[in-house]
Amino acid sequence: MPQRTKNFLPQFSLQAFFELTSGSALLIAAFLQDSLFVNWLVFAFFMVWVVRVRDLPLRWSLMSCFGGCAAVFFGLMCLQLAFENATDLGRRSRFEYLAFLGPMVSGCGLGMALIGMTLAFRCLVGLRVTSDTRYSDGQG
């Protein structure tokens, strides 16, 4: 009986390869544009694209990660708008609101992105957060 040969190269789908290369190209192009709006748009797109991931904990972790990054760029856009229009001597309340809202949104987004990255790393490594109430001694 002939022995089956082992495949040393991992199999991958062409669609996954295309999505990985196009996502990387989109991310690199966004950072090269030096525009906060384009960066926000790319991370918002990635947050919606992650819906395709079948593993539910990994999906929510990646959505938190990309959504947090999008929130950071949105907060930075608010600050940029506030500082560009702060040169007027008159009081402009809407730009004061943006100057207040920008750091708050960026800070919350940064926290959400860090939590999302930590949870995504846990999912990818294989550590799962389960609702199993058994303790280490088997009692529960």
PDB file of C-alpha atoms in Angstrom, residues 3-94:
ATOM      1  CA  GLN A   3       2.285   5.741   1.835  1.00  0.00           C
ATOM      2  CA  ARG A   4       0.694   9.180   1.730  1.00  0.00           C
ATOM      3  CA  THR A   5       3.123  12.041   1.429  1.00  0.00           C
ATOM      4  CA  LYS A   6       2.960  14.877   3.890  1.00  0.00           C
ATOM      5  CA  ASN A   7       2.412  18.366   2.606  1.00  0.00           C
ATOM      6  CA  PHE A   8       5.018  20.670   4.088  1.00  0.00           C
ATOM      7  CA  LEU A   9       3.418  23.871   2.840  1.00  0.00           C
ATOM      8  CA  PRO A  10       0.206  24.905   4.590  1.00  0.00           C
ATOM      9  CA  GLN A  11      -2.865  25.177   2.432  1.00  0.00           C
ATOM     10  CA  PHE A  12      -4.534  28.553   2.205  1.00  0.00           C
ATOM     11  CA  SER A  13      -7.421  29.878   0.239  1.00  0.00           C
ATOM     12  CA  LEU A  14      -6.888  32.425  -2.474  1.00  0.00           C
ATOM     13  CA  GLN A  15      -9.690  34.552  -1.049  1.00  0.00           C
ATOM     14  CA  ALA A  16      -7.994  34.767   2.367  1.00  0.00           C
ATOM     15  CA  PHE A  17      -4.700  35.670   0.685  1.00  0.00           C
ATOM     16  CA  PHE A  18      -6.415  38.400  -1.341  1.00  0.00           C
ATOM     17  CA  GLU A  19      -8.156  39.795   1.746  1.00  0.00           C
ATOM     18  CA  LEU A  20      -4.913  39.830   3.714  1.00  0.00           C
ATOM     19  CA  THR A  21      -2.902  41.582   1.006  1.00  0.00           C
ATOM     20  CA  SER A  22      -5.647  44.086   0.160  1.00  0.00           C
ATOM     21  CA  GLY A  23      -6.198  44.864   3.854  1.00  0.00           C
ATOM     22  CA  SER A  24      -2.476  45.414   4.355  1.00  0.00           C
ATOM     23  CA  ALA A  25      -2.315  47.635   1.271  1.00  0.00           C
ATOM     24  CA  LEU A  26      -5.320  49.631   2.489  1.00  0.00           C
ATOM     25  CA  LEU A  27      -3.726  50.117   5.899  1.00  0.00           C
ATOM     26  CA  ILE A  28      -0.361  51.179   4.443  1.00  0.00           C
ATOM     27  CA  ALA A  29      -2.028  53.562   1.989  1.00  0.00           C
ATOM     28  CA  ALA A  30      -4.063  55.128   4.794  1.00  0.00           C
ATOM     29  CA  PHE A  31      -0.998  55.793   6.924  1.00  0.00           C
ATOM     30  CA  LEU A  32       0.888  57.223   3.948  1.00  0.00           C
ATOM     31  CA  GLN A  33      -1.944  59.684   3.212  1.00  0.00           C
ATOM     32  CA  ASP A  34      -1.307  61.455   6.534  1.00  0.00           C
ATOM     33  CA  SER A  35      -5.004  62.184   6.976  1.00  0.00           C
ATOM     34  CA  LEU A  36      -6.917  61.453  10.160  1.00  0.00           C
ATOM     35  CA  PHE A  37     -10.163  61.094   8.214  1.00  0.00           C
ATOM     36  CA  VAL A  38      -8.728  58.401   5.931  1.00  0.00           C
ATOM     37  CA  ASN A  39      -7.267  56.536   8.916  1.00  0.00           C
ATOM     38  CA  TRP A  40     -10.617  56.695  10.703  1.00  0.00           C
ATOM     39  CA  LEU A  41     -12.398  55.462   7.586  1.00  0.00           C
ATOM     40  CA  VAL A  42     -10.014  52.509   7.138  1.00  0.00           C
ATOM     41  CA  PHE A  43     -10.349  51.331  10.745  1.00  0.00           C
ATOM     42  CA  ALA A  44     -14.139  51.741  10.597  1.00  0.00           C
ATOM     43  CA  PHE A  45     -14.096  49.602   7.440  1.00  0.00           C
ATOM     44  CA  PHE A  46     -11.982  46.955   9.189  1.00  0.00           C
ATOM     45  CA  MET A  47     -14.404  46.962  12.126  1.00  0.00           C
ATOM     46  CA  VAL A  48     -17.269  46.139   9.770  1.00  0.00           C
ATOM     47  CA  TRP A  49     -15.174  43.667   7.748  1.00  0.00           C
ATOM     48  CA  VAL A  50     -14.475  41.611  10.896  1.00  0.00           C
ATOM     49  CA  VAL A  51     -18.124  40.498  10.887  1.00  0.00           C
ATOM     50  CA  ARG A  52     -16.937  37.784   8.485  1.00  0.00           C
ATOM     51  CA  VAL A  53     -14.920  36.039  11.236  1.00  0.00           C
ATOM     52  CA  ARG A  54     -16.799  32.918  12.312  1.00  0.00           C
ATOM     53  CA  ASP A  55     -15.345  32.533  15.807  1.00  0.00           C
ATOM     54  CA  LEU A  56     -17.632  34.713  17.939  1.00  0.00           C
ATOM     55  CA  PRO A  57     -15.197  35.656  20.758  1.00  0.00           C
ATOM     56  CA  LEU A  58     -12.502  36.502  18.209  1.00  0.00           C
ATOM     57  CA  ARG A  59     -14.998  38.523  16.174  1.00  0.00           C
ATOM     58  CA  TRP A  60     -16.036  40.666  19.130  1.00  0.00           C
ATOM     59  CA  SER A  61     -12.417  41.089  20.217  1.00  0.00           C
ATOM     60  CA  LEU A  62     -11.328  42.270  16.770  1.00  0.00           C
ATOM     61  CA  MET A  63     -14.352  44.551  16.476  1.00  0.00           C
ATOM     62  CA  SER A  64     -13.391  46.122  19.795  1.00  0.00           C
ATOM     63  CA  CYS A  65      -9.798  46.505  18.653  1.00  0.00           C
ATOM     64  CA  PHE A  66     -10.580  48.104  15.284  1.00  0.00           C
ATOM     65  CA  GLY A  67     -13.475  50.135  16.677  1.00  0.00           C
ATOM     66  CA  GLY A  68     -11.221  51.501  19.396  1.00  0.00           C
ATOM     67  CA  CYS A  69      -8.616  52.501  16.817  1.00  0.00           C
ATOM     68  CA  ALA A  70     -11.343  54.219  14.781  1.00  0.00           C
ATOM     69  CA  ALA A  71     -12.496  56.072  17.912  1.00  0.00           C
ATOM     70  CA  VAL A  72      -8.933  57.255  18.574  1.00  0.00           C
ATOM     71  CA  PHE A  73      -8.703  58.725  15.077  1.00  0.00           C
ATOM     72  CA  PHE A  74     -12.169  60.263  15.421  1.00  0.00           C
ATOM     73  CA  GLY A  75     -11.124  61.980  18.657  1.00  0.00           C
ATOM     74  CA  LEU A  76      -7.942  63.234  17.014  1.00  0.00           C
ATOM     75  CA  MET A  77     -10.046  64.619  14.150  1.00  0.00           C
ATOM     76  CA  CYS A  78     -12.160  66.506  16.701  1.00  0.00           C
ATOM     77  CA  LEU A  79      -9.015  67.975  18.247  1.00  0.00           C
ATOM     78  CA  GLN A  80      -7.630  68.920  14.850  1.00  0.00           C
ATOM     79  CA  LEU A  81     -10.833  70.767  13.948  1.00  0.00           C
ATOM     80  CA  ALA A  82     -10.878  72.526  17.310  1.00  0.00           C
ATOM     81  CA  PHE A  83      -7.250  73.680  17.072  1.00  0.00           C
ATOM     82  CA  GLU A  84      -7.541  74.831  13.461  1.00  0.00           C
ATOM     83  CA  ASN A  85     -10.439  77.114  14.356  1.00  0.00           C
ATOM     84  CA  ALA A  86      -9.134  78.287  17.732  1.00  0.00           C
ATOM     85  CA  THR A  87      -7.324  81.266  16.221  1.00  0.00           C
ATOM     86  CA  ASP A  88     -10.457  83.419  16.223  1.00  0.00           C
ATOM     87  CA  LEU A  89     -10.732  85.874  19.073  1.00  0.00           C
ATOM     88  CA  GLY A  90     -14.483  85.447  19.308  1.00  0.00           C
ATOM     89  CA  ARG A  91     -15.976  82.596  21.291  1.00  0.00           C
ATOM     90  CA  ARG A  92     -17.063  79.683  19.168  1.00  0.00           C
ATOM     91  CA  SER A  93     -18.803  77.188  21.382  1.00  0.00           C
ATOM     92  CA  ARG A  94     -18.960  74.309  18.914  1.00  0.00           C
TER      93      ARG A  94
END
